Tab-separated table of C-alpha atoms in Angstrom:
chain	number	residue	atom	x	y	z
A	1	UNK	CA	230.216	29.884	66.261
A	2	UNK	CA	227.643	31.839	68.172
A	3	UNK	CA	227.381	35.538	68.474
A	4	UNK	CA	225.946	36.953	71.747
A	5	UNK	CA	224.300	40.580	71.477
A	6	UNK	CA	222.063	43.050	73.042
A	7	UNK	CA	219.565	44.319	70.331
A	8	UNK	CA	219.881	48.034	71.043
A	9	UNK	CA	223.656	47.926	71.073
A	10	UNK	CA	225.732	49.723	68.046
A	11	UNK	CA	228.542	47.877	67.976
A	12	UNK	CA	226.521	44.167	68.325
A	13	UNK	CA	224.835	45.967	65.007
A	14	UNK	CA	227.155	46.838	63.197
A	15	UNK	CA	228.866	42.973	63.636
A	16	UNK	CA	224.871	41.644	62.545
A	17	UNK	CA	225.343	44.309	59.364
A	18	UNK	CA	228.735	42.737	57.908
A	19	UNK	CA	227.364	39.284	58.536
A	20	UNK	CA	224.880	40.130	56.891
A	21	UNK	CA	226.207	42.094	53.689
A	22	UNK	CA	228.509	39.306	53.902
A	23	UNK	CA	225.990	36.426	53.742
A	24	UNK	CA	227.614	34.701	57.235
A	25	UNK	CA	224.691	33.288	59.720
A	26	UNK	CA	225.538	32.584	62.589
A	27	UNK	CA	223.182	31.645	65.938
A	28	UNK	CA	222.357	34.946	67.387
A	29	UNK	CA	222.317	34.976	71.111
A	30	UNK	CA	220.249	37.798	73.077
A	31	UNK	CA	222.157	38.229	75.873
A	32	UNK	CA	219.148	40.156	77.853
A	33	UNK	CA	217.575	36.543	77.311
A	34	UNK	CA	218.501	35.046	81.318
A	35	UNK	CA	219.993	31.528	79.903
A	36	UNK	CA	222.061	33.255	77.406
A	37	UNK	CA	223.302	36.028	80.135
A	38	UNK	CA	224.164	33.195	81.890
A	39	UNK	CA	225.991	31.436	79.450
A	40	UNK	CA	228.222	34.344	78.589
A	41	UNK	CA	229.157	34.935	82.120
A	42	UNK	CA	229.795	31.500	82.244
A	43	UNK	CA	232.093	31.493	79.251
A	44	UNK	CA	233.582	34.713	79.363
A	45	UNK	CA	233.188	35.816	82.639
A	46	UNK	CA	231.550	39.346	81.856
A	47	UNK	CA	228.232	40.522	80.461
A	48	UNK	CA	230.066	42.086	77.548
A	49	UNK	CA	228.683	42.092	73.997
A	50	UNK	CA	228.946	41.630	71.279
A	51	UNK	CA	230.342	38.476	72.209
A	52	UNK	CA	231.579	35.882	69.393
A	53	UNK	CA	231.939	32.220	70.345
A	54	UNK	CA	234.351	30.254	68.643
A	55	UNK	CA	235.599	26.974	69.877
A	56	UNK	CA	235.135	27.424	73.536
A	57	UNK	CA	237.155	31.091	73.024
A	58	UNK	CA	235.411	34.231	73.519
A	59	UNK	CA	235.789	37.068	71.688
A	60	UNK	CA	235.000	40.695	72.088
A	61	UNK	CA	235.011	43.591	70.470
A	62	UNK	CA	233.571	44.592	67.605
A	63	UNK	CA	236.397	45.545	65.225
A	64	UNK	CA	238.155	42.139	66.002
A	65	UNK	CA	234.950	40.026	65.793
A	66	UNK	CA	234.530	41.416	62.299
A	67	UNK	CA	238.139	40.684	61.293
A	68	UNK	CA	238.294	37.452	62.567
A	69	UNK	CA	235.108	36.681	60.510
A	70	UNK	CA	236.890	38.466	57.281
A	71	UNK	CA	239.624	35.778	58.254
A	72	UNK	CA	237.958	32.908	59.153
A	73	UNK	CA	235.161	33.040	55.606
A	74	UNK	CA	234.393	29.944	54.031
């Protein structure tokens, strides 16, 4: 998993704050960064963030990024 953000963006922060009151690292991706811009489009098709990468599967939204990591805990 890989989560794509834009550092000034609320809703990419409050995903990085439950990861991390959570303990969950995952790669962070800036997605002002060209290649990883790129790689988003690429995957998703828009320049939306935050982004979570999960098996090839994009997913948006911040609410169901956070649930799906409440789901998906180890």
């Amino acid at each position: 998993m890989e989560l794509f953000y834009f550092p000034e963006c609320p809703f990419c922060n409050k995903v990085r704050a439950y990861m991390a009151e959570n303990n969950i690292e995952l790669p962070l991706l800036n997605a002002h960064e060209p290649e990883n811009e790129a790689r988003l489009i690429e995957l998703g098709g828009k320049r939306q963030v935050p982004a979570l990468l999960h098996d090839g599967e994009i997913l948006y939204e911040s609410y169901n990024i956070i649930a799906f990591l409440e789901n998906h805990r180890s």
